[in-house]
CSV table of C-alpha atoms in Angstrom, one decimal:
chain,number,residue,atom,x,y,z
K,232,MET,CA,-0.3,-81.4,111.7
K,233,PRO,CA,-1.5,-85.1,111.6
K,234,ALA,CA,0.8,-87.9,112.2
K,235,VAL,CA,2.7,-89.1,109.4
K,236,THR,CA,3.8,-92.8,109.0
K,237,VAL,CA,6.5,-94.0,106.4
K,238,LEU,CA,7.2,-97.5,105.2
K,239,GLY,CA,11.0,-97.9,104.5
K,240,LEU,CA,12.3,-100.8,102.3
K,241,GLU,CA,16.1,-101.3,102.3
K,242,GLY,CA,18.0,-103.8,100.3
K,243,SER,CA,21.4,-102.1,98.8
K,244,ALA,CA,23.6,-104.8,100.0
K,245,ASN,CA,23.2,-108.3,101.9
K,246,LYS,CA,20.5,-107.1,104.2
K,247,VAL,CA,16.8,-106.6,103.3
K,248,GLY,CA,14.8,-104.7,105.8
K,249,ALA,CA,11.2,-103.1,106.4
K,250,GLY,CA,10.8,-100.4,108.9
K,251,LEU,CA,7.9,-98.4,110.0
K,252,VAL,CA,8.5,-94.8,111.4
K,253,ARG,CA,5.7,-92.3,112.7
K,254,ASP,CA,7.0,-89.0,113.6
K,255,GLY,CA,10.3,-89.8,114.9
K,256,ARG,CA,9.2,-93.0,116.7
K,257,VAL,CA,10.3,-96.5,115.4
K,258,LEU,CA,7.3,-98.7,115.3
K,259,SER,CA,9.1,-101.8,113.9
K,260,ASN,CA,12.4,-102.7,112.0
K,261,PRO,CA,12.7,-106.4,111.1
K,262,ARG,CA,15.5,-107.5,108.5
K,263,ARG,CA,17.1,-110.4,107.2
K,264,THR,CA,20.9,-111.1,106.1
K,265,PHE,CA,22.1,-113.1,103.2
K,266,VAL,CA,25.2,-115.0,104.8
K,267,PRO,CA,27.7,-116.5,102.2
K,268,ALA,CA,30.0,-119.3,103.1
K,269,PRO,CA,33.4,-118.6,104.9
K,270,GLY,CA,36.0,-117.3,102.6
K,271,GLN,CA,33.3,-115.9,100.0
K,272,GLY,CA,31.6,-112.6,99.6
K,273,PHE,CA,28.0,-112.0,98.6
K,274,LEU,CA,27.6,-111.7,94.8
K,275,PRO,CA,24.7,-109.3,93.4
K,276,GLY,CA,22.6,-112.3,91.7
K,277,GLN,CA,22.8,-114.4,94.7
K,278,THR,CA,22.0,-111.4,97.2
K,279,ALA,CA,19.0,-110.5,95.0
K,280,ARG,CA,17.6,-113.7,95.0
K,281,HIS,CA,17.9,-114.1,98.8
K,282,HIS,CA,16.0,-110.6,99.0
K,283,ARG,CA,13.4,-111.7,96.5
K,284,GLY,CA,12.8,-114.8,98.8
K,285,CYS,CA,12.2,-113.0,102.1
K,286,VAL,CA,11.1,-109.4,101.4
K,287,LEU,CA,7.3,-110.1,101.5
K,288,ALA,CA,7.8,-111.9,104.6
K,289,VAL,CA,9.9,-109.2,106.2
K,290,LEU,CA,7.2,-106.6,105.1
K,291,ARG,CA,4.4,-108.6,106.8
K,292,GLU,CA,6.5,-108.8,110.0
K,293,ALA,CA,7.0,-105.1,110.1
K,294,LEU,CA,3.2,-104.3,109.8
K,295,GLN,CA,2.4,-106.9,112.4
K,296,GLU,CA,4.7,-105.8,114.8
K,297,ALA,CA,3.9,-102.1,114.3
K,298,GLY,CA,0.3,-103.2,114.5
K,299,LEU,CA,-0.7,-101.2,111.3
K,300,GLU,CA,-2.5,-102.0,108.2
K,301,PRO,CA,-1.5,-100.6,104.8
K,302,ALA,CA,-4.2,-98.0,105.1
K,303,ASP,CA,-2.2,-96.5,108.1
K,304,VAL,CA,0.8,-96.0,106.0
K,305,ASP,CA,1.1,-92.4,104.4
K,306,CYS,CA,4.2,-93.0,102.2
K,307,VAL,CA,6.4,-95.8,100.7
K,308,ALA,CA,10.2,-95.0,100.8
K,309,TYR,CA,12.8,-97.0,99.3
K,310,THR,CA,16.5,-97.2,99.0
K,311,LYS,CA,17.3,-95.7,95.5
K,312,GLY,CA,21.1,-96.1,95.9
K,313,PRO,CA,23.9,-96.1,96.3
K,314,GLY,CA,24.3,-100.0,96.4
K,315,MET,CA,24.5,-103.3,94.6
K,316,GLY,CA,22.2,-103.0,91.3
K,317,ALA,CA,20.5,-106.2,91.5
K,318,PRO,CA,19.4,-106.0,95.2
K,319,LEU,CA,18.4,-102.6,94.7
K,320,VAL,CA,16.3,-103.5,91.7
K,321,THR,CA,14.5,-106.2,93.7
K,322,VAL,CA,13.2,-103.7,96.6
K,323,ALA,CA,12.5,-100.9,94.2
K,324,VAL,CA,10.1,-103.2,92.4
K,325,VAL,CA,8.4,-104.0,95.8
K,326,ALA,CA,8.3,-100.5,96.6
K,327,ARG,CA,6.6,-99.5,93.3
K,328,THR,CA,4.3,-102.2,93.6
K,329,LEU,CA,3.1,-101.3,97.0
K,330,ALA,CA,2.8,-97.6,96.1
K,331,GLN,CA,0.4,-98.5,93.3
K,332,LEU,CA,-1.6,-101.1,95.0
K,333,TRP,CA,-2.0,-99.0,98.1
K,334,ASN,CA,-2.3,-95.8,96.3
K,335,LYS,CA,0.4,-94.2,98.5
K,336,PRO,CA,3.2,-91.6,97.4
K,337,LEU,CA,6.5,-93.0,96.5
K,338,LEU,CA,10.0,-91.7,97.7
K,339,GLY,CA,13.5,-92.7,96.6
K,340,VAL,CA,16.0,-92.3,99.4
K,341,ASN,CA,19.7,-91.8,99.5
K,342,HIS,CA,21.0,-94.8,101.4
K,343,CYS,CA,24.0,-92.6,102.8
K,344,VAL,CA,21.6,-90.0,104.0
K,345,GLY,CA,19.4,-92.7,105.7
K,346,HIS,CA,22.2,-93.7,108.0
K,347,ILE,CA,22.8,-90.2,108.9
K,348,GLU,CA,19.2,-89.2,109.7
K,349,MET,CA,18.7,-92.4,111.7
K,350,GLY,CA,21.9,-91.7,113.6
K,351,ARG,CA,20.5,-88.2,114.5
K,352,LEU,CA,17.1,-89.6,115.2
K,353,ILE,CA,18.3,-92.2,117.9
K,354,THR,CA,21.3,-90.2,119.2
K,355,GLY,CA,19.9,-86.5,119.4
K,356,ALA,CA,22.8,-85.1,117.6
K,357,GLN,CA,21.9,-81.6,116.3
K,358,ASN,CA,24.6,-80.8,113.8
K,359,PRO,CA,27.4,-83.3,113.9
K,360,THR,CA,30.5,-84.1,111.9
K,361,VAL,CA,29.6,-87.6,110.6
K,362,LEU,CA,32.0,-90.6,110.1
K,363,TYR,CA,30.2,-92.9,108.1
K,364,VAL,CA,31.9,-96.3,107.6
K,365,SER,CA,30.4,-99.4,106.1
K,366,GLY,CA,31.1,-102.1,103.5
K,367,GLY,CA,30.6,-99.9,100.6
K,368,ASN,CA,31.2,-96.3,101.8
K,369,THR,CA,33.8,-94.5,104.0
K,370,GLN,CA,33.3,-90.8,104.2
K,371,VAL,CA,33.6,-87.7,106.6
K,372,ILE,CA,30.6,-85.8,106.0
K,373,ALA,CA,29.2,-82.4,107.6
K,374,TYR,CA,26.0,-80.4,106.7
K,375,SER,CA,26.3,-77.0,105.5
K,376,GLU,CA,24.2,-74.5,103.4
K,377,ARG,CA,21.3,-77.1,102.7
K,378,ARG,CA,23.8,-79.9,101.5
K,379,TYR,CA,25.7,-82.8,103.2
K,380,ARG,CA,29.3,-82.3,102.1
K,381,ILE,CA,32.1,-84.5,102.0
K,382,PHE,CA,35.1,-83.5,103.7
K,383,GLY,CA,37.1,-86.8,103.4
K,384,GLU,CA,36.8,-90.2,102.0
K,385,THR,CA,38.6,-93.4,100.9
K,386,ILE,CA,40.1,-93.2,97.5
K,387,ASP,CA,39.8,-96.8,96.7
K,388,ILE,CA,37.9,-99.4,99.0
K,389,ALA,CA,35.7,-98.8,102.0
K,390,VAL,CA,36.8,-99.8,105.4
K,391,GLY,CA,34.2,-102.5,105.9
K,392,ASN,CA,35.2,-104.0,102.6
K,393,CYS,CA,38.8,-104.1,103.5
K,394,LEU,CA,37.9,-105.9,106.9
K,395,ASP,CA,35.6,-108.3,104.9
K,396,ARG,CA,38.2,-109.4,102.4
K,397,PHE,CA,40.9,-109.9,105.2
K,398,ALA,CA,38.2,-112.2,106.8
K,399,ARG,CA,38.3,-114.3,103.6
K,400,VAL,CA,42.1,-114.7,104.0
K,401,LEU,CA,41.7,-116.2,107.4
K,402,LYS,CA,38.5,-117.9,106.4
K,403,ILE,CA,36.5,-116.2,109.2
K,404,SER,CA,32.9,-116.8,109.4
K,405,ASN,CA,30.6,-114.6,107.8
K,406,ASP,CA,27.9,-115.3,110.4
K,407,PRO,CA,26.8,-113.0,111.8
K,408,SER,CA,29.1,-110.9,109.7
K,409,PRO,CA,33.1,-111.0,109.1
K,410,GLY,CA,33.6,-107.4,110.7
K,411,TYR,CA,32.0,-108.4,114.0
K,412,ASN,CA,33.9,-111.8,114.0
K,413,ILE,CA,37.2,-109.7,113.4
K,414,GLU,CA,36.0,-107.5,116.3
K,415,GLN,CA,35.7,-110.3,118.7
K,416,MET,CA,39.2,-112.0,117.7
K,417,ALA,CA,40.9,-108.7,118.0
K,418,LYS,CA,39.9,-108.3,121.7
K,419,LYS,CA,42.3,-111.4,122.1
K,420,GLY,CA,45.3,-109.8,120.3
K,421,GLN,CA,48.4,-109.2,122.2
K,422,LYS,CA,50.6,-108.0,119.6
K,423,LEU,CA,50.6,-104.8,117.5
K,424,VAL,CA,52.0,-105.7,113.9
K,425,GLU,CA,53.4,-102.7,111.9
K,426,LEU,CA,50.8,-102.3,108.9
K,427,PRO,CA,50.9,-99.5,106.1
K,428,TYR,CA,49.3,-96.2,107.4
K,429,THR,CA,48.0,-94.1,104.5
K,430,VAL,CA,46.3,-90.9,105.0
K,431,LYS,CA,46.4,-88.4,102.2
K,432,GLY,CA,45.2,-85.1,103.5
K,433,MET,CA,41.7,-85.5,104.2
K,434,ASP,CA,41.4,-88.8,102.5
K,435,VAL,CA,42.5,-92.5,103.4
K,436,SER,CA,43.6,-95.4,101.2
K,437,PHE,CA,42.9,-99.0,102.3
K,438,SER,CA,43.7,-100.8,99.3
K,439,GLY,CA,47.5,-100.8,100.2
K,440,ILE,CA,47.2,-102.3,103.6
K,441,LEU,CA,44.9,-104.9,102.4
K,442,SER,CA,47.1,-106.1,99.9
K,443,HIS,CA,50.3,-106.1,102.3
K,444,ILE,CA,48.3,-108.2,104.9
K,445,GLU,CA,47.0,-110.6,102.4
K,446,GLU,CA,50.6,-110.9,101.1
K,447,VAL,CA,52.2,-111.5,104.7
K,448,ALA,CA,49.3,-113.1,106.7
K,449,HIS,CA,49.9,-116.6,106.0
K,450,LYS,CA,53.8,-116.3,106.1
K,451,MET,CA,53.7,-114.6,109.4
K,452,LEU,CA,51.3,-117.2,110.8
K,453,ALA,CA,53.2,-120.1,109.6
K,454,SER,CA,56.4,-118.9,111.3
K,455,GLY,CA,54.7,-118.2,114.5
K,456,GLU,CA,55.5,-114.6,114.4
K,457,CYS,CA,51.9,-113.7,115.3
K,458,THR,CA,48.4,-115.1,115.7
K,459,PRO,CA,45.3,-114.5,113.7
K,460,GLU,CA,44.1,-112.6,116.8
K,461,ASP,CA,47.1,-110.4,116.6
K,462,LEU,CA,46.5,-109.7,112.8
K,463,CYS,CA,42.8,-108.8,113.5
K,464,PHE,CA,43.9,-106.6,116.3
K,465,SER,CA,46.5,-104.8,114.2
K,466,LEU,CA,44.3,-104.2,111.2
K,467,GLN,CA,41.4,-102.7,113.2
K,468,GLU,CA,43.9,-100.4,115.2
K,469,THR,CA,45.5,-99.2,111.9
K,470,LEU,CA,42.3,-98.7,110.1
K,471,PHE,CA,40.4,-97.1,112.8
K,472,ALA,CA,43.4,-94.8,113.7
K,473,MET,CA,43.2,-93.3,110.1
K,474,LEU,CA,39.5,-92.7,110.5
K,475,VAL,CA,39.9,-91.1,113.5
K,476,GLU,CA,42.6,-88.6,112.3
K,477,ILE,CA,40.5,-87.5,109.4
K,478,THR,CA,37.4,-87.1,111.6
K,479,GLU,CA,39.4,-84.9,113.8
K,480,ARG,CA,40.7,-82.7,111.3
K,481,ALA,CA,37.3,-82.4,109.8
K,482,MET,CA,35.8,-81.4,113.1
K,483,ALA,CA,38.7,-78.8,113.7
K,484,HIS,CA,37.7,-77.4,110.2
K,485,CYS,CA,34.0,-77.2,111.0
K,486,GLY,CA,34.5,-76.0,114.5
K,487,SER,CA,32.2,-79.1,115.4
K,488,GLN,CA,31.5,-80.1,119.0
K,489,GLU,CA,29.5,-83.2,118.0
K,490,ALA,CA,30.8,-86.4,116.2
K,491,LEU,CA,28.4,-89.2,115.0
K,492,VAL,CA,29.4,-92.5,113.9
K,493,VAL,CA,26.9,-94.3,111.4
K,494,GLY,CA,27.1,-97.3,108.9
K,495,GLY,CA,27.7,-100.9,109.8
K,496,VAL,CA,31.5,-100.7,110.9
K,497,GLY,CA,30.1,-97.9,113.3
K,498,CYS,CA,28.7,-100.4,115.7
K,499,ASN,CA,32.4,-101.7,116.3
K,500,MET,CA,33.0,-100.8,120.0
K,501,ARG,CA,36.8,-100.4,119.6
K,502,LEU,CA,36.1,-97.8,117.0
K,503,GLN,CA,33.5,-95.9,119.2
K,504,GLU,CA,36.3,-96.0,122.0
K,505,MET,CA,38.9,-94.4,119.8
K,506,MET,CA,36.4,-91.7,118.6
K,507,ARG,CA,35.4,-91.1,122.2
K,508,ILE,CA,38.9,-90.6,123.2
K,509,MET,CA,39.5,-88.1,120.5
K,510,CYS,CA,36.3,-86.3,121.1
K,511,ALA,CA,37.0,-85.9,124.9
K,512,GLU,CA,40.4,-84.5,124.1
K,513,ARG,CA,38.6,-81.9,122.1
K,514,GLY,CA,35.9,-81.2,124.5
K,515,ALA,CA,33.4,-82.6,122.2
K,516,LYS,CA,30.9,-85.4,122.3
K,517,LEU,CA,30.5,-88.7,120.5
K,518,PHE,CA,27.2,-90.0,119.4
K,519,ALA,CA,26.9,-93.6,118.2
K,520,THR,CA,24.2,-96.3,118.0
K,521,ASP,CA,24.3,-100.2,118.3
K,522,GLU,CA,23.7,-102.8,115.6
K,523,ARG,CA,20.1,-102.2,115.6
K,524,PHE,CA,20.3,-99.0,113.9
K,525,CYS,CA,24.0,-99.0,112.5
K,526,ILE,CA,23.7,-102.0,110.4
K,527,ASP,CA,21.3,-101.4,107.2
K,528,ASN,CA,17.8,-101.5,108.1
K,529,GLY,CA,14.4,-100.4,106.8
K,530,ALA,CA,13.7,-97.8,109.6
K,531,MET,CA,16.5,-95.6,108.5
K,532,ILE,CA,14.9,-95.3,105.0
K,533,ALA,CA,11.8,-94.6,106.6
K,534,GLN,CA,13.0,-91.7,108.7
K,535,ALA,CA,15.0,-90.2,105.7
K,536,GLY,CA,11.5,-90.5,103.7
K,537,TRP,CA,9.6,-89.0,106.6
K,538,GLU,CA,12.0,-85.9,106.5
K,539,MET,CA,11.6,-85.6,102.7
K,540,PHE,CA,7.8,-86.2,102.8
K,541,ARG,CA,7.1,-83.7,105.4
K,542,THR,CA,9.0,-81.1,103.1
K,543,GLY,CA,6.6,-82.0,100.2
K,544,GLN,CA,9.0,-84.3,98.2
K,545,VAL,CA,7.7,-87.3,96.2
K,546,THR,CA,9.4,-89.5,93.5
K,547,GLN,CA,7.2,-90.0,90.4
K,548,LEU,CA,6.9,-93.4,89.2
K,549,GLU,CA,8.9,-92.8,85.9
K,550,ASP,CA,11.7,-91.4,88.2
K,551,SER,CA,11.8,-94.3,90.5
K,552,TRP,CA,14.9,-96.1,89.0
K,553,ILE,CA,17.9,-97.1,91.2
K,554,THR,CA,21.6,-96.1,90.9
K,555,GLN,CA,24.6,-97.7,92.1
K,556,SER,CA,26.5,-94.3,92.4
K,557,ALA,CA,26.6,-92.3,95.5
K,558,VAL,CA,26.0,-88.8,94.0
K,559,TRP,CA,22.7,-88.0,92.1
K,560,TRP,CA,19.7,-86.0,91.6
K,561,GLY,CA,17.4,-84.0,93.8
K,562,THR,CA,16.6,-80.6,95.4
K,563,PRO,CA,17.4,-80.7,99.2
K,564,PRO,CA,14.6,-79.7,101.5
K,565,ASP,CA,14.9,-76.7,103.9
K,566,ARG,CA,16.7,-78.4,107.0
K,567,GLY,CA,14.7,-81.7,106.2
K,568,ARG,CA,18.2,-82.5,105.4
K,569,ALA,CA,17.2,-85.7,103.6
K,570,GLN,CA,17.4,-85.9,99.8
K,571,GLN,CA,20.7,-84.4,98.7
K,572,ALA,CA,23.3,-87.0,98.4
K,573,PRO,CA,26.9,-86.2,100.1
K,574,ALA,CA,28.2,-84.1,96.9
K,575,GLN,CA,31.0,-81.5,97.6
K,576,ALA,CA,34.4,-82.5,98.8
K,577,ALA,CA,36.8,-80.1,100.8
K,578,HIS,CA,40.1,-81.7,100.8
K,579,GLY,CA,42.9,-80.6,102.9
K,580,THR,CA,46.7,-80.5,102.3
K,581,GLN,CA,49.0,-83.4,103.0
K,582,ALA,CA,49.3,-83.4,107.0
K,583,SER,CA,52.4,-84.0,109.0
K,584,GLU,CA,52.6,-87.2,111.1
K,585,SER,CA,49.6,-87.6,112.8
K,586,PRO,CA,49.4,-88.4,116.7
K,587,TRP,CA,46.7,-90.9,115.9
K,588,GLN,CA,49.3,-93.0,114.0
K,589,HIS,CA,50.9,-93.8,117.4
K,590,ARG,CA,47.6,-94.3,119.3
K,591,ARG,CA,47.0,-97.9,117.6
K,592,GLY,CA,46.9,-100.4,120.3
K,593,GLN,CA,46.4,-97.8,123.4
K,594,LEU,CA,43.2,-97.2,125.2
K,595,SER,CA,44.2,-93.5,125.7
K,596,VAL,CA,47.1,-91.2,125.2
K,597,ARG,CA,47.5,-87.4,125.6
K,598,ARG,CA,48.0,-85.2,122.7
K,599,ARG,CA,51.8,-84.6,122.0
């Protein structure tokens, strides 16, 4: 079978990227990031204007870095959703235009599945239980019967959104990202502040802990009860303990011996460390990547598009819309694994007190 080269365009949030993948080899993967001022988030309109201003430069960079011409590309893939509407539209318009100008097939890709497929490609994980954590998504996912299925998820806001909004409370810089800066501050934290811990069966809730820390942060800092570094440390430990708990429960349910962490928050080294401890205690193996592939990028869309294209899937021009929703369209490919959105939740019952609730702030503990 001849080599297949796919161009992937990503722009669902504050990053716009273009990546080229040829039969499992990443040829190029440049991106740009919209960075708002400290204390502010990124709004859809502002983000879309940023993407429009640099998407063509990123595309040229991707082609030059890979040493390819448009004629060398077999397919154009783009993020169809989920994500922010205006940025998604910006990238979709570019993808449609390129597909028509270059006379190439077009493929709309699920952003979530793009993260998973890139993680599998880079790490070599075969059939892992996936912890997908980002600014817009928090889900525990496993692949079963030709579908990615959700075993647990947030019932309100995503973990990355919780961290980003806390960063605004402390006016932490958004450059390179608020989550990264919180991670660095957390390394200097010395005191574990008790925060709400909310796990509901297989699901988690982060809005309560965010509301609580927003309310008490300035009071505690003004009284000298803790430092900003202590709050960053405490928030990370509590959020990540909740995530590790539901991932471990999903692994037990699936009988899985592999865990894969994907999404922008997945490059946090403390989260990887806590996941690695849990996996070691279960005799399982953790797979994770660094910021090149955890954070939104074009190559992950190209890789998922490659999986789809090799199973004969193509998105017709009239179907090349975008969606902000996580669940939509599609007939999944046979073990191509790339098109179907995470769709089916399998919720457990309310668990008793978890040992992970007591692992916050500890490098390792033994199971009780």
